[in-house]
Each structure stands twice: as C-alpha cells, then as structure tokens.
mmCIF file of C-alpha atoms in Angstrom:
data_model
loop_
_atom_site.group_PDB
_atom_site.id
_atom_site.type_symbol
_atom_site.label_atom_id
_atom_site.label_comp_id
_atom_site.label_asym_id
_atom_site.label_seq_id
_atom_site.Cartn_x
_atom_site.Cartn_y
_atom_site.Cartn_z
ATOM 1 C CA UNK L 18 108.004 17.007 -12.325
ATOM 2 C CA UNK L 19 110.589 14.360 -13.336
ATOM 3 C CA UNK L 20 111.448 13.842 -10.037
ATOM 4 C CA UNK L 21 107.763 13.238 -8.686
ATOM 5 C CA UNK L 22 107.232 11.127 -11.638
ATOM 6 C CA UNK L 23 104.266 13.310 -13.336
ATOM 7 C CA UNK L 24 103.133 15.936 -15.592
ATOM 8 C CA UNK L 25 104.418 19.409 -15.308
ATOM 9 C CA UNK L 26 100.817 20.352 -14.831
ATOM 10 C CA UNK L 27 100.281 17.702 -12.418
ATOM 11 C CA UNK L 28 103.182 19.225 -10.163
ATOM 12 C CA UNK L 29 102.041 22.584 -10.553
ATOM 13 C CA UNK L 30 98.736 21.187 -9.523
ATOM 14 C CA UNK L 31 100.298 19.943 -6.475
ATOM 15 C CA UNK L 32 102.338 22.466 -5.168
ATOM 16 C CA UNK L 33 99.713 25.241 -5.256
ATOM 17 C CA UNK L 34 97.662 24.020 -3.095
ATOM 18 C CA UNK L 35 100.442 24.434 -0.323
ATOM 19 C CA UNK L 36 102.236 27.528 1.237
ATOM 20 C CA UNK L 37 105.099 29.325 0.494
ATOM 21 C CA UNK L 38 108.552 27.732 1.633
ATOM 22 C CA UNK L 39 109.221 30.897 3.593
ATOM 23 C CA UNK L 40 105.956 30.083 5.602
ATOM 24 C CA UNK L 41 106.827 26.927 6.233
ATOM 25 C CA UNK L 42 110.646 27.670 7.127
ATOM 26 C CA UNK L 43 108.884 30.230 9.606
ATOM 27 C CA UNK L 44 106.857 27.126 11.208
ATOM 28 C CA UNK L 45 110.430 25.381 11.007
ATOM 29 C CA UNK L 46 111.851 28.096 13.351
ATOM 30 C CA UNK L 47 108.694 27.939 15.511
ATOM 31 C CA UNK L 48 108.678 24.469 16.224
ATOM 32 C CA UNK L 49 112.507 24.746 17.023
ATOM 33 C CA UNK L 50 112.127 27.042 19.713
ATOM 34 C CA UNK L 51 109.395 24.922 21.011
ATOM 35 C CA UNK L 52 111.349 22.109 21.311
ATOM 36 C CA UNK L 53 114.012 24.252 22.824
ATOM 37 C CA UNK L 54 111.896 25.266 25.227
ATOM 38 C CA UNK L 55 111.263 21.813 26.396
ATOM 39 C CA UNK L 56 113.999 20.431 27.059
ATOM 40 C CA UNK L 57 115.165 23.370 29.175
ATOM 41 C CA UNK L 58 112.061 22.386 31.009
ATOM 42 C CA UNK L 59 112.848 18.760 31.075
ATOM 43 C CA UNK L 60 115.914 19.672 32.340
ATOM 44 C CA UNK L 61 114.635 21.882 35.001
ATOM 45 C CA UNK L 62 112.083 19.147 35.915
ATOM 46 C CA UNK L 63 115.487 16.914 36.122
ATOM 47 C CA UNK L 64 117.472 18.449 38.203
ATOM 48 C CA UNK L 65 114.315 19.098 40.834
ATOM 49 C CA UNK L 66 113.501 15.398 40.909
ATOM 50 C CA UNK L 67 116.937 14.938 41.699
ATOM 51 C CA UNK L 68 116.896 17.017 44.836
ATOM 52 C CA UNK L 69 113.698 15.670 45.823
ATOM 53 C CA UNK L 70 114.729 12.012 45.324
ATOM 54 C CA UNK L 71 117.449 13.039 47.960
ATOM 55 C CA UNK L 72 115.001 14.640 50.219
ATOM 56 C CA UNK L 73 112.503 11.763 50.300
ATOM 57 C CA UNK L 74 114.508 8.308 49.213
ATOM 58 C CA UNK L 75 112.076 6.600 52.115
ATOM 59 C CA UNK L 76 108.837 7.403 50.663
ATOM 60 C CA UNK L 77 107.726 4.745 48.065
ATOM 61 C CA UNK L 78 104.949 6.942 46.574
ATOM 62 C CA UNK L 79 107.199 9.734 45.389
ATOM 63 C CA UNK L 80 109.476 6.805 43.789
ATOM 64 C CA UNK L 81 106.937 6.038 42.126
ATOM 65 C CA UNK L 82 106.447 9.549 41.045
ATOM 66 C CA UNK L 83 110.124 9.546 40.270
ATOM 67 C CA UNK L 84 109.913 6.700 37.786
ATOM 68 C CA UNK L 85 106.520 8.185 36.178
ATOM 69 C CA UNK L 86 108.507 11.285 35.812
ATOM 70 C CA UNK L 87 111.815 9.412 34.184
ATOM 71 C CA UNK L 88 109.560 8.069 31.526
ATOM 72 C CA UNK L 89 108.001 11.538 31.050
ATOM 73 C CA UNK L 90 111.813 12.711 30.221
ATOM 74 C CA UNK L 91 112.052 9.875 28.215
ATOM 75 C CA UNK L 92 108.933 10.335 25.964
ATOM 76 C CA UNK L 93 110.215 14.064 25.521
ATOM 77 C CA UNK L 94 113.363 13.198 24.633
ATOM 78 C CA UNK L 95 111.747 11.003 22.095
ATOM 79 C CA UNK L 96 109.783 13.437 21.217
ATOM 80 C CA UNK L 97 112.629 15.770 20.636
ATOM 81 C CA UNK L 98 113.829 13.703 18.209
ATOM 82 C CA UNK L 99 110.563 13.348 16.369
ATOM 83 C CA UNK L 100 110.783 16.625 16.052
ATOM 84 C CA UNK L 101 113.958 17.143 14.575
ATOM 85 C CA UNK L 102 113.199 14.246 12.057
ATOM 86 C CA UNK L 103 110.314 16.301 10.781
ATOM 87 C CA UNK L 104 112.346 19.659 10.942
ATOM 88 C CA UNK L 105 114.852 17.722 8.801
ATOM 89 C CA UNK L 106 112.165 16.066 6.140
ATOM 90 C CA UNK L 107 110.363 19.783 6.132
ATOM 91 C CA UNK L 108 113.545 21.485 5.456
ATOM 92 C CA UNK L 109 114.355 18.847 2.887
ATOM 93 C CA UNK L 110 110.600 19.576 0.881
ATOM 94 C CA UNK L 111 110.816 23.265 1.122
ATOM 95 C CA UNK L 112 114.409 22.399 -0.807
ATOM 96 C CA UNK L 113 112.833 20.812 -3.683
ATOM 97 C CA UNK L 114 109.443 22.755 -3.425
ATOM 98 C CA UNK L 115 111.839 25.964 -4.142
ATOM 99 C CA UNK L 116 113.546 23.833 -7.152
ATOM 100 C CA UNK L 117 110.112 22.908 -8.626
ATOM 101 C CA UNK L 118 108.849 26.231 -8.185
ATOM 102 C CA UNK L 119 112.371 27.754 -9.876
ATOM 103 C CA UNK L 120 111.243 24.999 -12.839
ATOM 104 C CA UNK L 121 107.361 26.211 -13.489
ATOM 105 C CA UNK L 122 109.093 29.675 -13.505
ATOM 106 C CA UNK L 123 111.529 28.844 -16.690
ATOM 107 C CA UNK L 124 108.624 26.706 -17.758
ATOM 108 C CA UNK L 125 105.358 29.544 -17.711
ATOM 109 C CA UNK L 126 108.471 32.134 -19.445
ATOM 110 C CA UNK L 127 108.487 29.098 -22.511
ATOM 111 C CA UNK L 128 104.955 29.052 -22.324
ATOM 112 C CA UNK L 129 104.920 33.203 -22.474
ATOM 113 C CA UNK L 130 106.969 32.623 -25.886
ATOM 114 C CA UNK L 131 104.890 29.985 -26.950
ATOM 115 C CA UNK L 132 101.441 32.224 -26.633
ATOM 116 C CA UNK L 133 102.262 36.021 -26.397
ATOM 117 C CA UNK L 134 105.549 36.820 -28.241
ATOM 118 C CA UNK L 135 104.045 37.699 -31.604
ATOM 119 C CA UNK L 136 107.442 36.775 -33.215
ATOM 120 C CA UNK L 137 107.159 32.962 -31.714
ATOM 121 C CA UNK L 138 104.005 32.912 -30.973
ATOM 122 C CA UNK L 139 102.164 29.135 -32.506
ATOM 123 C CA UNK L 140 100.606 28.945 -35.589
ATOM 124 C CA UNK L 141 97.685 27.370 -34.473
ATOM 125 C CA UNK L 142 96.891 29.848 -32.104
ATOM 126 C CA UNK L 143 93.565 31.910 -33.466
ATOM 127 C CA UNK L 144 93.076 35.954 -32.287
ATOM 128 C CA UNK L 145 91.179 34.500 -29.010
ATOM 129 C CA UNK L 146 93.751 32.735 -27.919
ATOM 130 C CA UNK L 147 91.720 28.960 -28.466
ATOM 131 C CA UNK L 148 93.954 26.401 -30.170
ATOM 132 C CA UNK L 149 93.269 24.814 -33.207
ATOM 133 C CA UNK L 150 95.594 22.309 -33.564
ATOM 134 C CA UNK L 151 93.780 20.066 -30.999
ATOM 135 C CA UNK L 152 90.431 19.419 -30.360
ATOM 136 C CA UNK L 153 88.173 17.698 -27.866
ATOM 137 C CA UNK L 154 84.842 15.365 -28.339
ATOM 138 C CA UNK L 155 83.274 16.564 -24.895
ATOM 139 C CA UNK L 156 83.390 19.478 -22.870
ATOM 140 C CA UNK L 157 85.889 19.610 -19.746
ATOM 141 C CA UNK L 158 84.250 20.765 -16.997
ATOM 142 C CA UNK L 159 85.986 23.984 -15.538
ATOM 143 C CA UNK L 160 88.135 24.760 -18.702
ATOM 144 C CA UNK L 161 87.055 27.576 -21.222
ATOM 145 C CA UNK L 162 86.188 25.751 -24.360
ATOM 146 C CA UNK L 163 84.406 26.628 -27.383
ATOM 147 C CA UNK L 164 82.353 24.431 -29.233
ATOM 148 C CA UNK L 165 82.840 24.198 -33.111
ATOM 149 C CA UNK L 166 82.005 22.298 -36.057
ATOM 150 C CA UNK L 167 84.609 20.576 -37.876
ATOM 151 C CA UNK L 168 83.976 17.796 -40.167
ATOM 152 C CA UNK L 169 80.596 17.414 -39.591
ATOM 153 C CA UNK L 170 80.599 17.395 -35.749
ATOM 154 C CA UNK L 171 80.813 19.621 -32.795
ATOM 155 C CA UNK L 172 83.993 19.592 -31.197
ATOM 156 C CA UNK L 173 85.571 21.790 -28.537
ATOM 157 C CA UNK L 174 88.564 24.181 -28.540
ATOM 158 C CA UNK L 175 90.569 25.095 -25.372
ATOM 159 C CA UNK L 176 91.333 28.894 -24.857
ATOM 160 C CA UNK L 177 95.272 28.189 -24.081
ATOM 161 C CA UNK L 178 95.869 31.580 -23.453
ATOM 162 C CA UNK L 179 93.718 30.575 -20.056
ATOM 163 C CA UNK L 180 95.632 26.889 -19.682
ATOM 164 C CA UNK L 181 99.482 28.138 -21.170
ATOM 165 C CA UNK L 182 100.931 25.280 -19.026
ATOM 166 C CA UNK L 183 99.056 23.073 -21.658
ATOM 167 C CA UNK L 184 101.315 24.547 -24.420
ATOM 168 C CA UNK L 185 104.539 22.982 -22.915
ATOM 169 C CA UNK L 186 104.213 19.388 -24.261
ATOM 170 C CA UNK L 187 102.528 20.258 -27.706
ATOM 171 C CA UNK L 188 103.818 18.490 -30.401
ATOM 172 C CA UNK L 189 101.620 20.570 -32.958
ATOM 173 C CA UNK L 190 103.871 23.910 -31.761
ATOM 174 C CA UNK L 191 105.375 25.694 -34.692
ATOM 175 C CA UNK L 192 106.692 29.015 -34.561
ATOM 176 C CA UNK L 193 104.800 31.464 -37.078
ATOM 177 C CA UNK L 194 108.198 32.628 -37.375
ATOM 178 C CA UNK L 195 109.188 29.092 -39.089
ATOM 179 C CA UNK L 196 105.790 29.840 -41.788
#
C-alpha cells in the first residue's frame, strides 16, 4: 500500500479484481513461445527471400515484394521487442503483486487478533461483531450496518467482523486484555 501511495484497503481493493500471479506468469510463458515462434518464422521467411532475390534480381515487382517483406521483418522484430518490454513490466507486477499479497496476508492475521482472539480481541467490539467505538451519520451502501440511537439520533454501526481490514488503522483499538 505504501508503495502505491493508498490505503491498505484501497490496495486490497485493487488487486482482487485481477488474477493470480501464477496465471499471469502462465500468459508470460505463452506469449514467449509465441514470440519464439515468430521469429523462427521470420527467419524462415528470410532466408527464402534471399534465395528468391537470387533467382529473380531482374524482376522489379518481386523487389518490390522484397522490400515490403524487409519491412515486414522489421515490424516483427519491433514487435519482438514490444513484447519482451511487456514480458519484462508483467514479470516486474506479478513481483510486487506477490509482495502486496504476502502484506494483506500478515495484515488480515493482525486483523484475526484484532476481532477473533478472545484474549486480544477490542474492547469495543459487541457479541455481533458491530463496533462501537465508531459510528456513522448515513448508511453505506453495500456494508452491513445497524442503525442505533445514541444521543438522541440514529446512527449506524459497521459489523467489522464482515469489514476486518477496517480494524487495521483504528485508533480506538484496545486490547480487552489491557481492561
């Protein structure tokens, strides 16, 4: 998260909506052997226009053909190295994609402290696993909330036991170990 610049929950928000780094090390492989492929064909294709430029230096139309063909091997070798470039930035994501994954890991076990240990577990944490250390004025849509009244208005809880990522950054934590 520090190194995208955002929340933890942010990143985590981010990352899950793409694959697994084995996935796309598989696509990695995939596109290597493509490329691998082509260029043995552009070589192939090479070495033939070669012969035939031998076989037919008089004709202008297949020197034509010859040049069309040299820029052909010249926009795949181009795109050869396109595709190494990306095989070199994808490599490079699934690197830290793995180290921000191997970071929400140590992060949800904190969170698992936090909100199910019973010896750490927060004091503000009530038996249905809402938190009642902060409260909102308004709904969220697509969180589990429960409305309550404090103070003479209705205000809205968040069920962290749902949300633990939430947890991470709360300076109301305290340990009912600490009480």
């Amino acid at each position: 998260a520090k190194e995208l610049g955002c929340s933890v929950y942010k990143a985590y928000d981010l990352i899950s909506q793409y694959e697994k780094p084995s996935h796309r090390l598989k696509q990695a492989i995939e596109l290597a052997d493509k490329v691998e492929k082509i260029s043995s064909e552009v070589e192939t294709l090479t070495k033939k226009l070669k012969k035939l430029t031998l076989k037919t230096s008089k004709i202008e139309p297949i020197e034509d053909l010859s040049k069309k063909l040299s820029g052909l091997e010249e926009n795949l070798t181009n795109l050869n190295k396109s595709l190494s470039k990306i095989s070199e930035k994808v490599s490079s994501l699934e690197d830290k994609v793995e180290r921000i994954l191997n970071d929400l890991e140590w992060i949800h076990l904190s969170v698992e402290k936090r909100i199910l240990e019973r010896h750490k577990k927060c004091i503000w944490l009530d038996e249905d696993g809402f938190c009642r250390a902060m409260y909102f004025d308004k709904r969220i849509k697509g969180l589990v909330m429960r409305p309550e009244e404090q103070e003479g208005r209705i205000v809205y809880l968040l069920n962290v036991k749902k949300y633990p990522l939430i947890c991470t950054a709360c300076p109301y934590y305290e340990s009912e170990e600490t009480t």
